[in-house]
XYZ file of N, CA and C in Angstrom:
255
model
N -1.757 -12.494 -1.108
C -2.324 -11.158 -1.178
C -1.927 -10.419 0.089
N -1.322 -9.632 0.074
C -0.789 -8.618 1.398
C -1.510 -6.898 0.582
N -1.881 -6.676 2.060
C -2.053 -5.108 2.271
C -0.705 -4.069 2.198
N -0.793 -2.939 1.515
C 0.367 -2.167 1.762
C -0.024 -1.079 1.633
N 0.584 -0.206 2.716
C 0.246 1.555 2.827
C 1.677 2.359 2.403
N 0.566 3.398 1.274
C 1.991 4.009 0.865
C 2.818 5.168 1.676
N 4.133 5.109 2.146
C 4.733 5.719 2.722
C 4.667 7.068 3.324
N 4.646 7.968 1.826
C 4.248 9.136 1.736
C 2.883 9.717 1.801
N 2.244 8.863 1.971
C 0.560 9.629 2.523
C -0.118 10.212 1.751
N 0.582 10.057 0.273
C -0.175 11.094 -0.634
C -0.224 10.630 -2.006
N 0.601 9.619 -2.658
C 0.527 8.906 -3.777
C -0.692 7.774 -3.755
N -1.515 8.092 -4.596
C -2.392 6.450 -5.226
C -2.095 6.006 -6.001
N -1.954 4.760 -5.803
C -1.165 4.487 -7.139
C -3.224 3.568 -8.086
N -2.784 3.221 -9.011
C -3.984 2.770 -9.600
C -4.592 1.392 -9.636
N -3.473 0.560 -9.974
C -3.281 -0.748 -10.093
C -2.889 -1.468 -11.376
N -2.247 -2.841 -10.974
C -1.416 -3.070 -12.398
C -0.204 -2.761 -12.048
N 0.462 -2.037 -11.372
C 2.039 -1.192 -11.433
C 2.851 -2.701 -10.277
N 4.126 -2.620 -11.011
C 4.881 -3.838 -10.304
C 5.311 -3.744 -9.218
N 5.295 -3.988 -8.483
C 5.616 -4.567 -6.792
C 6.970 -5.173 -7.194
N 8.051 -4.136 -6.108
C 9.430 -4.571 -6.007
C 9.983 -4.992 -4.565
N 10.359 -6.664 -4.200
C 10.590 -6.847 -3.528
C 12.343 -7.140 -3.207
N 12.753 -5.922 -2.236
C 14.414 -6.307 -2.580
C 14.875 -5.939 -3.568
N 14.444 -4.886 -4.398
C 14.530 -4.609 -6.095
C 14.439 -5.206 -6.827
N 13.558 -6.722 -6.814
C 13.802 -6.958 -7.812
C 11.720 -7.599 -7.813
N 11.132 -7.056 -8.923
C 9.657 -7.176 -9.630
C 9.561 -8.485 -9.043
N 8.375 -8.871 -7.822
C 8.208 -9.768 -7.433
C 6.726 -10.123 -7.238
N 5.926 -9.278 -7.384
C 4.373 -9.096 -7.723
C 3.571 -7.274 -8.356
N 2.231 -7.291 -8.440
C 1.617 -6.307 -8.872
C 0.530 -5.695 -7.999
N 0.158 -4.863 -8.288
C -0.632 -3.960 -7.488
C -2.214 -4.657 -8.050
N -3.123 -5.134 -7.364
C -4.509 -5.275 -7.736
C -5.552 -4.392 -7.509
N -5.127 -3.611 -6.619
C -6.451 -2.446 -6.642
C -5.696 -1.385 -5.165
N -6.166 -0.207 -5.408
C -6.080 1.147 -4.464
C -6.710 1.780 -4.725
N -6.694 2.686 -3.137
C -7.202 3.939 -3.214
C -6.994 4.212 -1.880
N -7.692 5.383 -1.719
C -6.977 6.515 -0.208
C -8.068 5.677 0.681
N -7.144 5.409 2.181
C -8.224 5.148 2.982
C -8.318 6.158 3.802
N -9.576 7.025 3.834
C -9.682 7.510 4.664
C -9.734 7.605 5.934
N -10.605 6.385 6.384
C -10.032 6.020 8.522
C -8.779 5.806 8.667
N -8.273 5.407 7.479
C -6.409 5.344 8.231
C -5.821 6.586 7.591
N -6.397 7.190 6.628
C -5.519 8.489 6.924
C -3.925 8.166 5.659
N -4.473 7.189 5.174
C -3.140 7.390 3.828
C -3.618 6.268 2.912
N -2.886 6.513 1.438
C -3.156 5.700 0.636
C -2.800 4.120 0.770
N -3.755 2.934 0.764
C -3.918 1.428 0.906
C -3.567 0.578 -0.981
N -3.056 0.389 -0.860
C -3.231 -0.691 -2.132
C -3.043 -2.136 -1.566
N -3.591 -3.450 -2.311
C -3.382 -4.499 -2.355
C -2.756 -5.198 -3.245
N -1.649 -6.043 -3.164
C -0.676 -6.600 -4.312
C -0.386 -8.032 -3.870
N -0.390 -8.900 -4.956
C 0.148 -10.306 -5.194
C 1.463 -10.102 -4.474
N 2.166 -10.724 -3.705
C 3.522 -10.832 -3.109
C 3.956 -12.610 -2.563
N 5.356 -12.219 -2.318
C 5.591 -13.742 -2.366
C 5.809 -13.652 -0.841
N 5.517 -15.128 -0.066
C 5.172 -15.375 1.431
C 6.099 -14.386 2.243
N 7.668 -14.493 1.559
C 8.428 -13.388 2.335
C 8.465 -12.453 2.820
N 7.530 -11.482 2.099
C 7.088 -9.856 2.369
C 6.001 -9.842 3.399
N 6.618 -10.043 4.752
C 5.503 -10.198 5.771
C 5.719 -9.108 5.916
N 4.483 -9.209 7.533
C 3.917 -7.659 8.276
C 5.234 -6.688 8.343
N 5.460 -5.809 7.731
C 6.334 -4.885 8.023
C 7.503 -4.313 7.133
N 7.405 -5.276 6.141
C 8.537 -5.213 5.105
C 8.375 -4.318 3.922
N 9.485 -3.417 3.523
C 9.351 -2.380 3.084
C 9.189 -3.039 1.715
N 8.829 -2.115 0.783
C 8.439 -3.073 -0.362
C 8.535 -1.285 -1.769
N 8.337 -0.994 -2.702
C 8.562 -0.531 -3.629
C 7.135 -0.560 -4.607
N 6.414 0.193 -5.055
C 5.791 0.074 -6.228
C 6.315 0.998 -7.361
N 6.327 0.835 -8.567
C 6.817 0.961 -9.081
C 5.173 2.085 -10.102
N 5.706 3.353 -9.910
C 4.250 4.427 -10.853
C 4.863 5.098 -11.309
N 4.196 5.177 -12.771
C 4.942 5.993 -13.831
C 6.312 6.439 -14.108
N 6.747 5.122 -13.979
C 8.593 5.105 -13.772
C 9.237 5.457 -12.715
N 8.847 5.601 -11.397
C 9.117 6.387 -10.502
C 9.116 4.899 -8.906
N 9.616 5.049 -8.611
C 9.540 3.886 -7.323
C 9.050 4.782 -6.240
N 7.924 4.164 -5.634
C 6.976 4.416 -4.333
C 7.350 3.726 -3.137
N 7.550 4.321 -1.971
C 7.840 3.021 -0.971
C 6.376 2.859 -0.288
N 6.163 1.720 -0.346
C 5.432 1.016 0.715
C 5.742 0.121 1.820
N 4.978 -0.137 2.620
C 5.678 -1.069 3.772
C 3.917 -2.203 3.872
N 4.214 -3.465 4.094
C 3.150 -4.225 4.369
C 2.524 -4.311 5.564
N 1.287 -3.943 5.712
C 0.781 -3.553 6.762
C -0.159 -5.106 7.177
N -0.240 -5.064 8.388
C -1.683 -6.474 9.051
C -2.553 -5.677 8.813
N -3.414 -6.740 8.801
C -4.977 -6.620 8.563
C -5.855 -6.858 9.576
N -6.446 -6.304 9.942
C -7.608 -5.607 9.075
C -7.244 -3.582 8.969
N -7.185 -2.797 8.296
C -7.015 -1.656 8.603
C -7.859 -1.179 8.982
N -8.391 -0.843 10.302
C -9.579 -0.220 10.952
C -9.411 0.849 11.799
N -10.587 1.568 12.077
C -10.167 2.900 12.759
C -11.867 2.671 13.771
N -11.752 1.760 14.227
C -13.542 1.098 15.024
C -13.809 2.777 15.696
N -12.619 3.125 16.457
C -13.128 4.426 17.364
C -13.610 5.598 16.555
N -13.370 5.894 14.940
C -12.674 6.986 14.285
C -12.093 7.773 14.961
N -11.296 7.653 15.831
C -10.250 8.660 16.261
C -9.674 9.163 15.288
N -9.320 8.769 14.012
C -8.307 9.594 13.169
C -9.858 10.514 12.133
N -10.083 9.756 11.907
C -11.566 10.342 10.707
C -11.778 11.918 11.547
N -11.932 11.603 12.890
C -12.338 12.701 13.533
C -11.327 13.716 14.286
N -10.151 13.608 13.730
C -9.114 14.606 14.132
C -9.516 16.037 14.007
């Protein structure tokens, strides 16, 4: 299970939609939505050990490929510095 934030800051995707690693369908999306303390959309997806911290990765919504990149965990904003921009 890896964390991934979507690129563009503005797509949610829903969940269910395939996770492309390297182009080629290597897991699925299990759940998203916008995080607000970080300030862009979070989903979580099944992935294989390879797609560590940092690796750009693809979801795949409504026929359309999304980039994501795999982010560490925990996504926190303890100060809200961003909440409170």
């Amino acid at each position: 299970m890896r964390c991934l934030t979507i690129d563009d800051g503005r797509t949610v995707v829903l969940g269910k939609e395939p996770v492309f690693v390297d182009g080629v369908a290597s897991g699925y999306v299990t759940s998203a939505a916008y995080g607000y303390t970080v300030g862009r959309p979070i989903a979580y997806a099944w992935l294989p050990a390879s797609a560590d911290v940092g690796s750009s990765v693809e979801i795949e919504y409504f026929g359309r490929r999304v980039a994501a990149t795999v982010a560490a965990e925990p996504l926190v904003d303890p100060g809200m510095e961003r909440i409170r921009r």
